mmCIF file of C-alpha atoms in Angstrom:
data_model
loop_
_atom_site.group_PDB
_atom_site.id
_atom_site.type_symbol
_atom_site.label_atom_id
_atom_site.label_comp_id
_atom_site.label_asym_id
_atom_site.label_seq_id
_atom_site.Cartn_x
_atom_site.Cartn_y
_atom_site.Cartn_z
ATOM 1 C CA MET A 1 136.560 78.355 84.018
ATOM 2 C CA THR A 2 133.590 80.332 85.449
ATOM 3 C CA ARG A 3 130.409 78.377 85.616
ATOM 4 C CA PRO A 4 127.170 80.487 84.586
ATOM 5 C CA ALA A 5 125.101 81.760 87.202
ATOM 6 C CA ALA A 6 122.067 79.326 88.322
ATOM 7 C CA PRO A 7 118.948 80.497 86.676
ATOM 8 C CA THR A 8 116.932 82.746 89.220
ATOM 9 C CA ILE A 9 113.754 80.701 90.345
ATOM 10 C CA THR A 10 110.605 82.492 90.782
ATOM 11 C CA THR A 11 108.407 82.394 93.527
ATOM 12 C CA ALA A 12 105.162 83.991 91.862
ATOM 13 C CA GLN A 13 101.874 81.876 92.397
ATOM 14 C CA PRO A 14 99.039 81.873 90.342
ATOM 15 C CA GLU A 15 97.419 84.798 92.542
ATOM 16 C CA ASP A 16 100.440 87.035 91.777
ATOM 17 C CA PHE A 17 99.369 86.919 88.425
ATOM 18 C CA PHE A 18 96.402 87.518 88.723
ATOM 19 C CA GLN A 19 96.753 90.435 91.013
ATOM 20 C CA LEU A 20 98.819 91.886 88.151
ATOM 21 C CA LEU A 21 95.563 92.119 85.860
ATOM 22 C CA LYS A 22 94.073 94.973 88.694
ATOM 23 C CA PRO A 23 91.060 93.033 89.622
ATOM 24 C CA ARG A 24 89.638 95.977 91.190
ATOM 25 C CA VAL A 25 89.824 98.253 88.090
ATOM 26 C CA MET A 26 88.843 95.650 85.827
ATOM 27 C CA SER A 27 85.589 95.291 87.807
ATOM 28 C CA LEU A 28 84.871 98.675 87.096
ATOM 29 C CA VAL A 29 85.863 98.085 83.449
ATOM 30 C CA ILE A 30 83.757 95.131 83.057
ATOM 31 C CA PHE A 31 80.711 96.959 84.556
ATOM 32 C CA THR A 32 80.875 99.924 82.113
ATOM 33 C CA ALA A 33 81.944 97.987 79.368
ATOM 34 C CA VAL A 34 79.007 95.692 79.570
ATOM 35 C CA THR A 35 76.701 98.707 79.921
ATOM 36 C CA GLY A 36 77.664 100.103 76.515
ATOM 37 C CA LEU A 37 77.467 96.984 74.942
ATOM 38 C CA VAL A 38 73.889 96.614 76.325
ATOM 39 C CA VAL A 39 72.926 100.310 75.951
ATOM 40 C CA ALA A 40 73.721 99.942 72.195
ATOM 41 C CA ARG A 41 71.363 97.536 71.568
ATOM 42 C CA GLY A 42 73.255 96.090 68.377
ATOM 43 C CA ASP A 43 73.102 92.803 66.778
ATOM 44 C CA ILE A 44 75.564 90.646 68.506
ATOM 45 C CA ASP A 45 74.559 87.129 69.672
ATOM 46 C CA PRO A 46 74.798 86.424 73.497
ATOM 47 C CA LEU A 47 78.303 84.095 73.006
ATOM 48 C CA SER A 48 79.993 86.809 70.976
ATOM 49 C CA ALA A 49 78.969 89.628 73.474
ATOM 50 C CA ALA A 50 80.208 87.410 76.034
ATOM 51 C CA ILE A 51 83.646 86.799 74.639
ATOM 52 C CA ALA A 52 83.702 90.763 73.650
ATOM 53 C CA ILE A 53 83.326 91.754 77.366
ATOM 54 C CA LEU A 54 86.151 88.850 78.287
ATOM 55 C CA CYS A 55 88.516 90.550 75.742
ATOM 56 C CA ILE A 56 87.995 93.860 77.135
ATOM 57 C CA ALA A 57 88.096 92.615 80.563
ATOM 58 C CA VAL A 58 91.739 90.925 79.835
ATOM 59 C CA GLY A 59 92.726 93.589 77.654
ATOM 60 C CA ALA A 60 92.429 96.349 80.727
ATOM 61 C CA GLY A 61 94.192 93.628 83.088
ATOM 62 C CA ALA A 62 97.091 93.451 80.396
ATOM 63 C CA ALA A 63 97.349 97.242 80.498
ATOM 64 C CA GLY A 64 97.431 96.894 84.159
ATOM 65 C CA ALA A 65 100.134 94.487 83.870
ATOM 66 C CA LEU A 66 102.388 96.671 81.879
ATOM 67 C CA ASN A 67 101.985 99.293 84.197
ATOM 68 C CA MET A 68 102.989 97.373 87.027
ATOM 69 C CA ALA A 69 106.305 96.080 85.484
ATOM 70 C CA LEU A 70 106.967 99.607 84.326
ATOM 71 C CA GLU A 71 106.208 101.118 87.804
ATOM 72 C CA GLY A 72 107.735 98.346 89.956
ATOM 73 C CA GLU A 73 110.547 100.896 91.411
ATOM 74 C CA THR A 74 107.657 103.676 91.995
ATOM 75 C CA ASP A 75 105.395 101.186 93.451
ATOM 76 C CA ALA A 76 107.584 99.990 95.912
ATOM 77 C CA LEU A 77 108.257 103.358 97.066
ATOM 78 C CA MET A 78 104.486 103.654 98.236
ATOM 79 C CA ARG A 79 102.460 102.348 101.239
ATOM 80 C CA ARG A 80 99.427 101.822 98.991
ATOM 81 C CA THR A 81 101.283 100.060 95.884
ATOM 82 C CA ARG A 82 104.262 98.352 97.499
ATOM 83 C CA GLY A 83 102.335 94.880 98.069
ATOM 84 C CA ARG A 84 101.916 94.615 93.994
ATOM 85 C CA PRO A 85 103.303 91.446 92.943
ATOM 86 C CA VAL A 86 106.560 93.552 90.909
ATOM 87 C CA ALA A 87 106.846 96.147 93.559
ATOM 88 C CA ALA A 88 107.104 93.186 96.430
ATOM 89 C CA GLY A 89 109.197 91.071 94.306
ATOM 90 C CA ARG A 90 107.120 88.023 93.970
ATOM 91 C CA VAL A 91 106.722 88.560 90.130
ATOM 92 C CA ARG A 92 109.700 89.711 87.848
ATOM 93 C CA ARG A 93 109.711 92.766 85.920
ATOM 94 C CA ASN A 94 110.542 90.779 82.709
ATOM 95 C CA ASP A 95 107.678 88.113 83.434
ATOM 96 C CA ALA A 96 104.915 90.505 83.982
ATOM 97 C CA MET A 97 106.176 92.741 80.882
ATOM 98 C CA ALA A 98 105.850 89.395 78.812
ATOM 99 C CA PHE A 99 102.545 88.631 80.680
ATOM 100 C CA GLY A 100 101.074 91.856 79.850
ATOM 101 C CA VAL A 101 102.041 91.701 75.966
ATOM 102 C CA VAL A 102 100.700 88.277 75.509
ATOM 103 C CA LEU A 103 97.332 89.415 77.202
ATOM 104 C CA SER A 104 96.911 92.425 74.994
ATOM 105 C CA LEU A 105 97.851 90.540 71.566
ATOM 106 C CA PHE A 106 95.587 87.875 72.357
ATOM 107 C CA SER A 107 92.618 89.966 73.961
ATOM 108 C CA VAL A 108 92.833 92.467 70.803
ATOM 109 C CA MET A 109 93.320 89.771 67.943
ATOM 110 C CA LEU A 110 90.157 87.571 69.719
ATOM 111 C CA LEU A 111 87.783 90.753 69.851
ATOM 112 C CA GLY A 112 88.541 91.909 66.093
ATOM 113 C CA MET A 113 87.587 88.487 65.129
ATOM 114 C CA VAL A 114 84.876 87.635 67.187
ATOM 115 C CA ALA A 115 83.567 91.599 67.163
ATOM 116 C CA ASN A 116 85.022 93.989 64.488
ATOM 117 C CA TRP A 117 88.190 95.537 64.185
ATOM 118 C CA LEU A 118 86.814 98.908 65.140
ATOM 119 C CA ALA A 119 86.271 97.859 68.857
ATOM 120 C CA ALA A 120 89.440 95.925 68.518
ATOM 121 C CA GLY A 121 91.308 98.966 67.516
ATOM 122 C CA LEU A 122 90.106 100.977 70.330
ATOM 123 C CA LEU A 123 90.965 98.306 72.844
ATOM 124 C CA ALA A 124 94.478 98.336 71.371
ATOM 125 C CA LEU A 125 94.600 102.179 71.783
ATOM 126 C CA THR A 126 93.332 102.087 75.547
ATOM 127 C CA ILE A 127 96.193 99.578 76.108
ATOM 128 C CA VAL A 128 99.143 101.615 74.700
ATOM 129 C CA TYR A 129 97.407 105.030 76.142
ATOM 130 C CA TYR A 130 97.192 103.911 79.367
ATOM 131 C CA ALA A 131 100.891 101.772 79.455
ATOM 132 C CA GLY A 132 102.948 104.158 77.049
ATOM 133 C CA PHE A 133 101.247 107.388 76.969
ATOM 134 C CA TYR A 134 100.285 107.736 80.667
ATOM 135 C CA THR A 135 102.770 105.536 82.708
ATOM 136 C CA LEU A 136 105.792 106.429 80.543
ATOM 137 C CA LEU A 137 105.342 110.295 79.590
ATOM 138 C CA LEU A 138 102.548 111.567 81.982
ATOM 139 C CA LYS A 139 102.704 110.567 85.526
ATOM 140 C CA ARG A 140 106.033 111.920 86.235
ATOM 141 C CA ARG A 141 105.820 114.906 83.703
ATOM 142 C CA THR A 142 102.980 116.886 84.524
ATOM 143 C CA PRO A 143 100.506 117.534 87.167
ATOM 144 C CA GLN A 144 98.113 117.083 84.625
ATOM 145 C CA ASN A 145 98.769 113.721 84.495
ATOM 146 C CA ILE A 146 95.220 111.912 85.693
ATOM 147 C CA VAL A 147 93.394 114.476 83.955
ATOM 148 C CA ILE A 148 94.472 113.586 80.363
ATOM 149 C CA GLY A 149 95.363 109.911 81.149
ATOM 150 C CA GLY A 150 91.941 109.607 82.429
ATOM 151 C CA ALA A 151 90.935 108.688 78.855
ATOM 152 C CA ALA A 152 92.213 105.559 79.262
ATOM 153 C CA GLY A 153 89.947 104.792 81.957
ATOM 154 C CA ALA A 154 86.833 106.230 79.783
ATOM 155 C CA PHE A 155 87.005 104.145 76.586
ATOM 156 C CA PRO A 156 85.403 100.886 77.912
ATOM 157 C CA PRO A 157 81.639 101.824 77.340
ATOM 158 C CA VAL A 158 82.727 103.273 73.853
ATOM 159 C CA ILE A 159 84.552 99.852 73.287
ATOM 160 C CA GLY A 160 81.451 97.613 74.331
ATOM 161 C CA TRP A 161 79.394 99.895 72.266
ATOM 162 C CA ALA A 162 81.691 99.251 69.070
ATOM 163 C CA ALA A 163 81.671 95.978 69.552
ATOM 164 C CA ALA A 164 77.664 95.578 69.694
ATOM 165 C CA THR A 165 77.142 97.837 66.661
ATOM 166 C CA GLY A 166 80.585 98.034 64.890
ATOM 167 C CA THR A 167 80.145 102.072 65.596
ATOM 168 C CA ALA A 168 80.943 104.716 68.104
ATOM 169 C CA PRO A 169 78.293 106.946 67.702
ATOM 170 C CA TRP A 170 78.021 110.481 70.045
ATOM 171 C CA GLN A 171 75.996 108.550 72.762
ATOM 172 C CA ALA A 172 79.020 106.369 73.703
ATOM 173 C CA TRP A 173 81.196 109.376 73.686
ATOM 174 C CA LEU A 174 78.842 110.644 76.011
ATOM 175 C CA LEU A 175 79.625 108.043 78.245
ATOM 176 C CA PHE A 176 83.206 108.294 77.700
ATOM 177 C CA LEU A 177 82.933 112.231 78.719
ATOM 178 C CA VAL A 178 81.093 111.090 82.068
ATOM 179 C CA ILE A 179 84.211 109.092 83.159
ATOM 180 C CA PHE A 180 86.906 111.351 82.014
ATOM 181 C CA LEU A 181 85.235 114.074 84.030
ATOM 182 C CA TRP A 182 84.715 112.051 86.890
ATOM 183 C CA THR A 183 88.346 110.654 86.998
ATOM 184 C CA PRO A 184 90.350 113.872 88.103
ATOM 185 C CA PRO A 185 87.973 114.422 91.338
ATOM 186 C CA HIS A 186 87.984 110.909 92.330
ATOM 187 C CA SER A 187 91.658 110.607 91.875
ATOM 188 C CA TRP A 188 92.483 113.836 93.404
ATOM 189 C CA ALA A 189 90.234 113.396 96.487
ATOM 190 C CA LEU A 190 92.652 110.129 96.901
ATOM 191 C CA ALA A 191 95.430 112.165 96.216
ATOM 192 C CA LEU A 192 94.636 114.860 99.058
ATOM 193 C CA TYR A 193 95.599 111.935 101.956
ATOM 194 C CA SER A 194 98.173 110.269 100.186
ATOM 195 C CA ALA A 195 100.181 112.928 98.830
ATOM 196 C CA GLY A 196 103.118 111.652 101.119
ATOM 197 C CA ASP A 197 103.018 108.740 98.964
ATOM 198 C CA TYR A 198 103.543 110.920 95.946
ATOM 199 C CA ALA A 199 106.074 112.906 96.829
ATOM 200 C CA LYS A 200 108.102 109.866 98.149
ATOM 201 C CA ALA A 201 107.888 108.227 94.906
ATOM 202 C CA GLY A 202 108.463 111.901 92.991
ATOM 203 C CA ILE A 203 104.930 111.947 90.986
ATOM 204 C CA PRO A 204 103.602 115.208 90.559
ATOM 205 C CA MET A 205 100.066 114.680 91.449
ATOM 206 C CA MET A 206 98.079 117.554 91.843
ATOM 207 C CA PRO A 207 98.465 118.192 95.494
ATOM 208 C CA VAL A 208 102.430 117.646 95.653
ATOM 209 C CA ALA A 209 102.725 119.964 92.440
ATOM 210 C CA ARG A 210 100.076 122.759 93.491
ATOM 211 C CA GLY A 211 99.520 122.468 97.197
ATOM 212 C CA ALA A 212 96.554 121.011 99.036
ATOM 213 C CA LYS A 213 94.301 124.081 98.985
ATOM 214 C CA SER A 214 94.484 124.529 95.036
ATOM 215 C CA THR A 215 93.623 120.917 94.597
ATOM 216 C CA ARG A 216 90.372 121.461 96.826
ATOM 217 C CA LEU A 217 89.396 124.293 94.474
ATOM 218 C CA GLN A 218 90.282 122.140 91.148
ATOM 219 C CA ILE A 219 88.330 119.128 92.246
ATOM 220 C CA LEU A 220 85.022 121.727 92.971
ATOM 221 C CA LEU A 221 85.448 123.409 89.515
ATOM 222 C CA TYR A 222 86.055 119.631 87.947
ATOM 223 C CA SER A 223 82.780 118.553 90.367
ATOM 224 C CA LEU A 224 80.637 121.604 88.773
ATOM 225 C CA VAL A 225 81.406 120.481 85.217
ATOM 226 C CA PHE A 226 80.782 116.766 85.878
ATOM 227 C CA VAL A 227 77.872 116.732 87.316
ATOM 228 C CA PRO A 228 75.850 118.203 84.757
ATOM 229 C CA VAL A 229 77.605 116.071 81.911
ATOM 230 C CA ALA A 230 76.530 113.162 84.317
ATOM 231 C CA VAL A 231 73.032 114.318 84.217
ATOM 232 C CA ALA A 232 72.953 114.875 80.110
ATOM 233 C CA PRO A 233 72.351 111.203 79.194
ATOM 234 C CA GLY A 234 68.911 111.506 81.105
ATOM 235 C CA LEU A 235 68.385 115.239 79.053
ATOM 236 C CA THR A 236 69.321 113.068 75.723
ATOM 237 C CA GLY A 237 67.154 110.422 75.581
ATOM 238 C CA LEU A 238 70.234 108.090 76.176
ATOM 239 C CA GLY A 239 68.960 107.599 79.873
ATOM 240 C CA GLY A 240 65.584 107.817 81.407
ATOM 241 C CA PRO A 241 63.518 108.565 84.377
ATOM 242 C CA ILE A 242 65.509 106.085 86.780
ATOM 243 C CA TYR A 243 68.597 107.497 85.469
ATOM 244 C CA LEU A 244 67.604 111.121 85.308
ATOM 245 C CA ALA A 245 66.698 110.700 89.168
ATOM 246 C CA VAL A 246 69.562 108.754 90.194
ATOM 247 C CA SER A 247 72.127 111.366 88.141
ATOM 248 C CA VAL A 248 70.418 114.637 89.401
ATOM 249 C CA VAL A 249 70.251 113.302 93.318
ATOM 250 C CA GLY A 250 73.484 111.682 93.349
ATOM 251 C CA GLY A 251 75.119 114.802 91.466
ATOM 252 C CA LEU A 252 73.749 117.288 94.062
ATOM 253 C CA GLY A 253 75.281 114.647 97.023
ATOM 254 C CA PHE A 254 78.691 114.529 94.903
ATOM 255 C CA LEU A 255 78.522 118.666 94.581
ATOM 256 C CA TRP A 256 77.835 118.769 98.401
ATOM 257 C CA LEU A 257 80.601 116.806 99.458
ATOM 258 C CA ALA A 258 82.840 118.477 96.999
ATOM 259 C CA ALA A 259 81.965 121.839 98.502
ATOM 260 C CA ARG A 260 82.649 120.703 102.126
ATOM 261 C CA LEU A 261 85.829 119.258 100.695
ATOM 262 C CA TRP A 262 86.847 122.682 99.340
ATOM 263 C CA ARG A 263 85.954 124.555 102.635
ATOM 264 C CA SER A 264 88.232 121.653 104.822
ATOM 265 C CA ARG A 265 91.723 121.717 105.212
ATOM 266 C CA ALA A 266 92.080 117.843 103.840
ATOM 267 C CA GLY A 267 95.380 117.674 102.578
ATOM 268 C CA ASP A 268 97.202 120.569 104.398
ATOM 269 C CA GLN A 269 98.555 117.778 107.338
ATOM 270 C CA PRO A 270 100.474 114.672 106.307
ATOM 271 C CA ASP A 271 98.020 111.792 106.547
ATOM 272 C CA LYS A 272 97.182 109.710 109.544
ATOM 273 C CA ALA A 273 99.613 107.015 108.348
ATOM 274 C CA GLU A 274 102.477 109.366 108.189
ATOM 275 C CA ALA A 275 101.912 110.946 111.267
ATOM 276 C CA VAL A 276 102.141 107.642 113.417
ATOM 277 C CA GLY A 277 104.585 105.951 110.867
ATOM 278 C CA ARG A 278 102.565 102.931 109.979
ATOM 279 C CA GLU A 279 100.691 100.963 107.525
ATOM 280 C CA ALA A 280 97.182 102.230 106.994
ATOM 281 C CA ALA A 281 93.870 100.984 105.284
ATOM 282 C CA LEU A 282 92.854 103.412 102.163
ATOM 283 C CA TYR A 283 89.970 104.734 104.290
ATOM 284 C CA ASP A 284 92.111 105.324 107.757
ATOM 285 C CA VAL A 285 92.885 109.163 107.506
ATOM 286 C CA ARG A 286 93.427 111.992 110.023
ATOM 287 C CA ALA A 287 90.122 113.855 111.054
ATOM 288 C CA GLU A 288 90.535 116.752 108.912
ATOM 289 C CA ALA A 289 91.295 114.381 105.761
ATOM 290 C CA LYS A 290 87.570 113.054 106.200
ATOM 291 C CA PRO A 291 85.724 115.364 103.546
ATOM 292 C CA ALA A 292 88.483 114.053 100.871
ATOM 293 C CA ARG A 293 87.871 110.114 101.829
ATOM 294 C CA ASN A 294 84.218 110.546 101.933
ATOM 295 C CA LEU A 295 83.988 112.132 98.119
ATOM 296 C CA PHE A 296 86.680 109.513 96.981
ATOM 297 C CA ALA A 297 84.425 106.626 98.311
ATOM 298 C CA PHE A 298 81.221 108.451 97.174
ATOM 299 C CA SER A 299 82.363 109.120 93.685
ATOM 300 C CA ILE A 300 82.719 105.286 93.216
ATOM 301 C CA LEU A 301 79.175 105.210 94.459
ATOM 302 C CA TYR A 302 78.141 107.447 91.979
ATOM 303 C CA LEU A 303 79.505 106.524 89.115
ATOM 304 C CA MET A 304 78.386 102.517 89.533
ATOM 305 C CA ALA A 305 74.918 103.917 90.236
ATOM 306 C CA LEU A 306 74.835 105.956 87.140
ATOM 307 C CA PHE A 307 75.831 102.811 84.883
ATOM 308 C CA ALA A 308 73.810 100.622 86.934
ATOM 309 C CA ALA A 309 70.809 102.970 86.050
ATOM 310 C CA LEU A 310 71.564 103.038 82.183
ATOM 311 C CA LEU A 311 71.924 98.890 82.403
ATOM 312 C CA VAL A 312 68.531 98.426 84.660
ATOM 313 C CA GLU A 313 66.528 100.929 82.412
ATOM 314 C CA SER A 314 67.850 99.097 78.437
ATOM 315 C CA MET A 315 67.534 95.879 80.121
ATOM 316 C CA THR A 316 63.626 96.340 81.248
ATOM 317 C CA SER A 317 63.226 97.893 77.775
ATOM 318 C CA MET A 318 64.719 95.041 76.110
ATOM 319 C CA MET A 319 62.376 92.675 78.232
ATOM 320 C CA SER A 320 59.272 94.441 77.371
ATOM 321 C CA LEU A 321 59.650 94.298 73.473
#
């Protein structure tokens, strides 16, 4: 008589499950969601607002966990992601999937009960969009994956606005559009010096599918569209003089870096880590790839500065009432 196999004992630690939530991505989600909630100036008490932001954060983390569960084998092929819990074998795929599903249900239901069901529905849509539509359908099928899939990362300010007011007006969708148009130049700048990783994993990111030269041009073209949209809140009354100054000055810097990248040879050669066959930090790149690295880094600072300006102006205005 054959004895049943002994159950596998997981070696996962609490830190591994925390890493499933993609905390660095979650921090940006929280910040933009808080901005949307505060700028909306809705009739929501502080405790409900705090719980709403917690739900949005947990929902974003749930989407990250589902993404890692579905992408474990792919992540294991890439230097940048092979240390993730599922890819490294510290968390089993099914455990990560269950963790993501439970957190998804918890965050959506609690947000609906504490705030409203419009916000909860938008959060559910974001999770399904990222874990299902982007991860399963788009990522491996089209070089436009990050363009279409970028909508998932653009929803948090709309969800925050809806949580505060129960509505999602055009001002909220303008914030959505800012993040949506920011995503391609930000992500493709990173992809220019990580193209080898994406090619190895079979992911048709733009530099892999269309080449570095085409990617640099598309980054410039998207930047030319993104920056005016980023300035728009300062011209429509959503943002004030601080926002307008930050968006214009930062936008000019963004365009300058995008133009430098367009004129460079970034992505034409393998990155530094591939050239010497070792691990590399996110910003450790060959000299010719530095324009891509610089735009990638500046894009994060610019987006944070835009939303920080909106947040500061709104809080200052509320305190003066």
